[in-house]
Amino acid sequence: MSGQDALVVFTPSGRRGRFPLGSSLLQAARSLGVDIDSVCGGRGICGRCQVLVAEGEFSKHGVTSCVDNLSPVSAVEQEYCATQPMAPGRRLSCSAQVLGDLVIDVPSSSQVHKQVVRKAAEALDIELDPLVRLHYVEVQEPDMHDPSGDLRRLEDALDFEWQLSDLSCDVLVLQQLQTALRAGAWKVTVAVHAGKQIIAVWPGFKEHVYGLAVDVGSTTIAAHLCNLASGEVVASAGVMNPQIRFGEDLMSRVSYVMMNPGGEVEMTAAVRAALNELAVDVAAQAGISPQDILEATFVGNPIMHHLLLGINPVELGGAPFALATDRAITLWAVEIDFAIHRNARIYVLPCIAGHVGADTAGVILAERPDLNDKITLLVDVGTNAEIVLGNNQRLLACSSPTGPAFEGAQISCGQRAAPGAIERVRIDPVTLEPRFKVIGSDLWSDDPGFDAAVAATGVTGVCGSGIIEALAEMYLAGIIRHDGVINGDLSARNPRIQPDGRTFSYELYRATADAPPLKVMQNDVRAIQLGKAALYAGVRLLMERMGVQTVDRIRLAGAFGSHIDVKYAMVLGMIPDCVLSEVSSAGNAAGTGARIALLDQRARGDIEALVRRVEKIETAVEPRFQEIFVEAMALPHLTDPFVELRKVVKLPERVAINNEQNARSRRGPRARAPDAAA
Amino acid sequence: MSGQDALVVFTPSGRRGRFPLGSSLLQAARSLGVDIDSVCGGRGICGRCQVLVAEGEFSKHGVTSCVDNLSPVSAVEQEYCATQPMAPGRRLSCSAQVLGDLVIDVPSSSQVHKQVVRKAAEALDIELDPLVRLHYVEVQEPDMHDPSGDLRRLEDALDFEWQLSDLSCDVLVLQQLQTALRAGAWKVTVAVHAGKQIIAVWPGFKEHVYGLAVDVGSTTIAAHLCNLASGEVVASAGVMNPQIRFGEDLMSRVSYVMMNPGGEVEMTAAVRAALNELAVDVAAQAGISPQDILEATFVGNPIMHHLLLGINPVELGGAPFALATDRAITLWAVEIDFAIHRNARIYVLPCIAGHVGADTAGVILAERPDLNDKITLLVDVGTNAEIVLGNNQRLLACSSPTGPAFEGAQISCGQRAAPGAIERVRIDPVTLEPRFKVIGSDLWSDDPGFDAAVAATGVTGVCGSGIIEALAEMYLAGIIRHDGVINGDLSARNPRIQPDGRTFSYELYRATADAPPLKVMQNDVRAIQLGKAALYAGVRLLMERMGVQTVDRIRLAGAFGSHIDVKYAMVLGMIPDCVLSEVSSAGNAAGTGARIALLDQRARGDIEALVRRVEKIETAVEPRFQEIFVEAMALPHLTDPFVELRKVVKLPERVAINNEQNARSRRGPRARAPDAAA
């Protein structure tokens, strides 16, 4: 038999078998269960099934492989090459035939279940396994001697060529099917959803369809357009959430509905209109039609989630904060008036509890703390902080009312993160003089050319990460005491410390003598104290419930997590002690979760099961939350973790801080002893 | 144990068991699998679970049963009785408790799977088993200590009280759920579709929901509104199909689309608008809201079917007459813009072939020829006749292009069946004088007072059944010869036989000497000959394919079948020989099929399987069809069946007809010999 068949080994899978000479590589791969993509069903049109011959002797496999053991480049391959670029040595496995022993490499781009590499190195790659798949088929023409509907013959072809059976079919497809079949001369490409439902049909060969992963935030709506075949993000865009005109934050939007019955309908219409703009925007960027978007996934906090779906959010505005549903939702694009392909399916990740939304489900899906032995703390800071703690044993979640201070709101000099906003602050512990950086310039304020660099915008305010740094540096410099009071005694040392009514303030910046200054007021410190106490109390409550004193890793999700310098968050006691190298930003983890749910159908089952498993803690009914909150109002004693922080923040060796010393010191931080830790 | 439990026997099922004293009858029945209805889950609200105690000694069961063995009428039952009429002796089985041995009769009205008796005595009853069921539940209030969505708690209640699990939920329900739960003080009624999907929710107890069975005809659209709990038809209505303005018959509507691309959109909009009017009409008749209609089923010929669904029908206008689909279709009411409950499900029966539509599927479902040993011929006559032949072994179907003559169209004196139209005709074979009846009067034209009775409308034309009778009577009287020629020789005997160009006509009626007469022209005879030849050829083709020379039963469906006197159809040779008592009208069998599919979910599976089994014959490509058609153009020799017909038609004993005698006779039918049969 060895004269008539040959050994073929596929890498990287290592699957192997003997095949009759003349077999196509694609047939051979399929019979071995080797993962090779194909849309056109082996007709040399789609180019998805490209492979390479590995040349040489592979003693492990007992094979000597060379290109001569494969049939010469065929006319079909030449035709494909003429229109599409093909890397040297690549062959279409549907066309190339086995002439002798071979080792065939299947590059990852030719695999159906390829890995989509994520940017952040520490995160897991995404396994590509989209629900929507394209299939090119040739359909039998109708025959009066054996009458049958066009749909039945299409289904017969899908069954014969793709082993897809018991399919159902949307009525829109039926409306387009007869025209498509005839326009395509009985060759069409269909999109099949979850191997069950025909949701779209195009005449002839259709190469690409797309999916949209959307994070509906209270402030901004962000969308990533992905090619469902490659998993690649082909366009991204964000728009302001137009619901802002009904209320800046979540509670004011719920209040709007309470005061204006029916107001939820306006807000639903507003967010849906913005989604349609976004879809048009990303489609235009990618040079495709919104009609080529066949799937979309959504994350958002519970109120955004409900408003997107047209559910009145008033129940979320007061105890017992009952969600309409804590299940994932699958529906049609038309049901939310989403003007992508009419049959596109929408998947909305599940909310977890009244204050812990589908955005947190997205964070969990992006970070998968349940796959790790280590105890991970996930924090997504907004007006509410959504907090998840756990590992492969348990997962707990709660929400904590941090207020908007961390986003620069309700801070006298606060502003949104935008050019002109101070985002980095350093204060000299000796002179108490500040220097800073603003968004839009890489220069520090004491660098030459700074004024020119920021001339266009000016220095307009302080953003969320800037206020954290300002307060932490003020604390490290002794300007703020352990109890949060701005130390007026220091006004003698530096005129930036100024009386303001019955308390003191610290002037960060003043453009000219006549211009209004940017000052950190005592009330600003109080707002941050309240927020950080709430955050810390939520975290601590989960730690107590879990029975742990420390966490192994901290991942900060969202815009705040991306911009904040985590050591300052630790200086202020926002987050619990942790080895600094284990504290990092998770980026827009909620949006990443939406992208994973878009690209990997199994991830949907995973997050639905995980969300059910999560132990939901309602901070509002936990007396311990109040206790910890009160304790956490003060700024922390910088004890053990400070030893490490000191290295990172590069404080003078002798500078250390604690409340007692702050309280008694009149000589400034220089005088503080390094043994102050208590 | 006999002191603490008792024997309970349920009739008519005969199920029996021993139950602890104090058990409720409903619990006892359920544990035995006795079919008792309930919506409220045993709360004494719905009254669906009523039973009767059978009193006396039942030696067969070994029971002595008396009302004293049942607990006295409870407060719950008294409360129910106070608002709802209840027949004497009836008890609510959810409230009545077993105190001793009992024989309990479950009346059919209390059974879930009750039989719905159909009007036509010979037809099968409908087994009531609707897809939409109501369930009243009490839902747990939300609890912050154990947060869960309102939907999950609703699902938990449905699982606990009704053993309904793994339900999905439409987004519209989610939008209404929270309000309904709170308005109903955590008691709601939900509609569950097919035991799988929550499609509607109402606060408190909801007693009735409805379904609509619709027959979309080319000329009229007819709808029956049914109570889904009782199966009862509570309202019926019909409207003209507004597509008539685009073309009188089917082919002219397809032509309209061919000439006016996009015209199918107008026609789809027109039929959907008419459906919405119909729904409003029947709902108003029944005193309900269209929002209480939760299910609808549709039948219609292929072109009506496609236009209803928004599918361009042009492919049905020419060979190979390819249907978009030959499957049944389930979709949402909104998908066809049907303004009943938004989540109502629509079920469209399957089309069979390009000319054999979902209406024929409805006829098959209504008549179930597959359940009978006898060979049944089903004929639905319209512009096309749809023909089904078969029994429990085989089913065959075809369509035959009879043209519109049977409906009175393309007949010189023809008109629609409406007041003033001649519908019955008798011709004296001796005098050749006609007498007739018109629609709207019970008098014959030679009865006293006839002129006064029809004064309002006059005698305006001849409808389909009238033209059949006129021709058959003319034939029986010898005025029309075997070859279809009006015998001009008879003009000597009666001036009603008149020359009209190169042929002759027969004057049926003339109001005054000056008024235009109603005449049967030679061309009218030709049109009927063509139609009946087509019908007969279709029937005969199926008979040949099935290998039978005779059929056992003939059922004539549709308006034509309801109005025609079948013996005249047989005289003209429209239908094959059959014992006259086995030829009958099936009424609006297509509409009945839609009603069955509405009320009995299993019927849907049955008809889908049956339709696949049907052997489809395309007459257009059958050479035998043409041969039989040509042969069938002549009027039949009245041979054996004539012996029977003679009794029924009550011809003079000596009158008999055949072509030869017609051809040679100059003396009229009187002279024809009874032995003429050849």
mmCIF file with all atom_site columns, N, CA and C in Angstrom, chain B residues 455-472:
data_model
loop_
_atom_site.group_PDB
_atom_site.id
_atom_site.type_symbol
_atom_site.label_atom_id
_atom_site.label_alt_id
_atom_site.label_comp_id
_atom_site.label_asym_id
_atom_site.label_entity_id
_atom_site.label_seq_id
_atom_site.pdbx_PDB_ins_code
_atom_site.Cartn_x
_atom_site.Cartn_y
_atom_site.Cartn_z
_atom_site.occupancy
_atom_site.B_iso_or_equiv
_atom_site.pdbx_formal_charge
_atom_site.auth_seq_id
_atom_site.auth_comp_id
_atom_site.auth_asym_id
_atom_site.auth_atom_id
_atom_site.pdbx_PDB_model_num
ATOM 1  N N  . ALA B 1 455 ? -87.266 42.304 -6.140  1.00 0.00 ? 455 ALA B N  1
ATOM 2  C CA . ALA B 1 455 ? -87.372 43.665 -6.684  1.00 0.00 ? 455 ALA B CA 1
ATOM 3  C C  . ALA B 1 455 ? -86.202 44.540 -6.251  1.00 0.00 ? 455 ALA B C  1
ATOM 4  N N  . ALA B 1 456 ? -85.730 44.323 -5.023  1.00 0.00 ? 456 ALA B N  1
ATOM 5  C CA . ALA B 1 456 ? -84.662 45.183 -4.481  1.00 0.00 ? 456 ALA B CA 1
ATOM 6  C C  . ALA B 1 456 ? -83.389 45.075 -5.305  1.00 0.00 ? 456 ALA B C  1
ATOM 7  N N  . THR B 1 457 ? -83.035 43.849 -5.668  1.00 0.00 ? 457 THR B N  1
ATOM 8  C CA . THR B 1 457 ? -81.764 43.672 -6.376  1.00 0.00 ? 457 THR B CA 1
ATOM 9  C C  . THR B 1 457 ? -81.961 43.487 -7.861  1.00 0.00 ? 457 THR B C  1
ATOM 10 N N  . GLY B 1 458 ? -83.107 42.941 -8.244  1.00 0.00 ? 458 GLY B N  1
ATOM 11 C CA . GLY B 1 458 ? -83.246 42.470 -9.611  1.00 0.00 ? 458 GLY B CA 1
ATOM 12 C C  . GLY B 1 458 ? -82.503 41.156 -9.781  1.00 0.00 ? 458 GLY B C  1
ATOM 13 N N  . VAL B 1 459 ? -82.546 40.655 -11.007 1.00 0.00 ? 459 VAL B N  1
ATOM 14 C CA . VAL B 1 459 ? -81.774 39.439 -11.330 1.00 0.00 ? 459 VAL B CA 1
ATOM 15 C C  . VAL B 1 459 ? -80.588 39.920 -12.145 1.00 0.00 ? 459 VAL B C  1
ATOM 16 N N  . THR B 1 460 ? -79.428 39.843 -11.544 1.00 0.00 ? 460 THR B N  1
ATOM 17 C CA . THR B 1 460 ? -78.293 40.606 -12.084 1.00 0.00 ? 460 THR B CA 1
ATOM 18 C C  . THR B 1 460 ? -77.293 39.779 -12.870 1.00 0.00 ? 460 THR B C  1
ATOM 19 N N  . GLY B 1 461 ? -77.273 38.464 -12.647 1.00 0.00 ? 461 GLY B N  1
ATOM 20 C CA . GLY B 1 461 ? -76.290 37.645 -13.349 1.00 0.00 ? 461 GLY B CA 1
ATOM 21 C C  . GLY B 1 461 ? -76.354 36.233 -12.816 1.00 0.00 ? 461 GLY B C  1
ATOM 22 N N  . VAL B 1 462 ? -75.331 35.475 -13.135 1.00 0.00 ? 462 VAL B N  1
ATOM 23 C CA . VAL B 1 462 ? -75.296 34.069 -12.725 1.00 0.00 ? 462 VAL B CA 1
ATOM 24 C C  . VAL B 1 462 ? -73.983 33.841 -11.971 1.00 0.00 ? 462 VAL B C  1
ATOM 25 N N  . CYS B 1 463 ? -74.079 33.278 -10.773 1.00 0.00 ? 463 CYS B N  1
ATOM 26 C CA . CYS B 1 463 ? -72.839 33.032 -10.014 1.00 0.00 ? 463 CYS B CA 1
ATOM 27 C C  . CYS B 1 463 ? -72.271 31.666 -10.393 1.00 0.00 ? 463 CYS B C  1
ATOM 28 N N  . GLY B 1 464 ? -71.141 31.300 -9.790  1.00 0.00 ? 464 GLY B N  1
ATOM 29 C CA . GLY B 1 464 ? -70.427 30.076 -10.156 1.00 0.00 ? 464 GLY B CA 1
ATOM 30 C C  . GLY B 1 464 ? -71.293 28.828 -10.077 1.00 0.00 ? 464 GLY B C  1
ATOM 31 N N  . SER B 1 465 ? -71.991 28.654 -8.961  1.00 0.00 ? 465 SER B N  1
ATOM 32 C CA . SER B 1 465 ? -72.799 27.443 -8.847  1.00 0.00 ? 465 SER B CA 1
ATOM 33 C C  . SER B 1 465 ? -73.974 27.501 -9.812  1.00 0.00 ? 465 SER B C  1
ATOM 34 N N  . GLY B 1 466 ? -74.462 28.714 -10.089 1.00 0.00 ? 466 GLY B N  1
ATOM 35 C CA . GLY B 1 466 ? -75.566 28.870 -11.027 1.00 0.00 ? 466 GLY B CA 1
ATOM 36 C C  . GLY B 1 466 ? -75.158 28.473 -12.438 1.00 0.00 ? 466 GLY B C  1
ATOM 37 N N  . ILE B 1 467 ? -73.953 28.834 -12.829 1.00 0.00 ? 467 ILE B N  1
ATOM 38 C CA . ILE B 1 467 ? -73.541 28.521 -14.204 1.00 0.00 ? 467 ILE B CA 1
ATOM 39 C C  . ILE B 1 467 ? -73.351 27.012 -14.370 1.00 0.00 ? 467 ILE B C  1
ATOM 40 N N  . ILE B 1 468 ? -72.844 26.360 -13.297 1.00 0.00 ? 468 ILE B N  1
ATOM 41 C CA . ILE B 1 468 ? -72.689 24.907 -13.349 1.00 0.00 ? 468 ILE B CA 1
ATOM 42 C C  . ILE B 1 468 ? -74.061 24.249 -13.529 1.00 0.00 ? 468 ILE B C  1
ATOM 43 N N  . GLU B 1 469 ? -75.035 24.706 -12.728 1.00 0.00 ? 469 GLU B N  1
ATOM 44 C CA . GLU B 1 469 ? -76.373 24.112 -12.823 1.00 0.00 ? 469 GLU B CA 1
ATOM 45 C C  . GLU B 1 469 ? -77.003 24.406 -14.168 1.00 0.00 ? 469 GLU B C  1
ATOM 46 N N  . ALA B 1 470 ? -76.836 25.617 -14.639 1.00 0.00 ? 470 ALA B N  1
ATOM 47 C CA . ALA B 1 470 ? -77.430 25.984 -15.927 1.00 0.00 ? 470 ALA B CA 1
ATOM 48 C C  . ALA B 1 470 ? -76.891 25.069 -17.026 1.00 0.00 ? 470 ALA B C  1
ATOM 49 N N  . LEU B 1 471 ? -75.561 24.895 -17.039 1.00 0.00 ? 471 LEU B N  1
ATOM 50 C CA . LEU B 1 471 ? -74.975 24.064 -18.087 1.00 0.00 ? 471 LEU B CA 1
ATOM 51 C C  . LEU B 1 471 ? -75.395 22.605 -17.944 1.00 0.00 ? 471 LEU B C  1
ATOM 52 N N  . ALA B 1 472 ? -75.390 22.127 -16.712 1.00 0.00 ? 472 ALA B N  1
ATOM 53 C CA . ALA B 1 472 ? -75.747 20.723 -16.502 1.00 0.00 ? 472 ALA B CA 1
ATOM 54 C C  . ALA B 1 472 ? -77.196 20.490 -16.903 1.00 0.00 ? 472 ALA B C  1
#
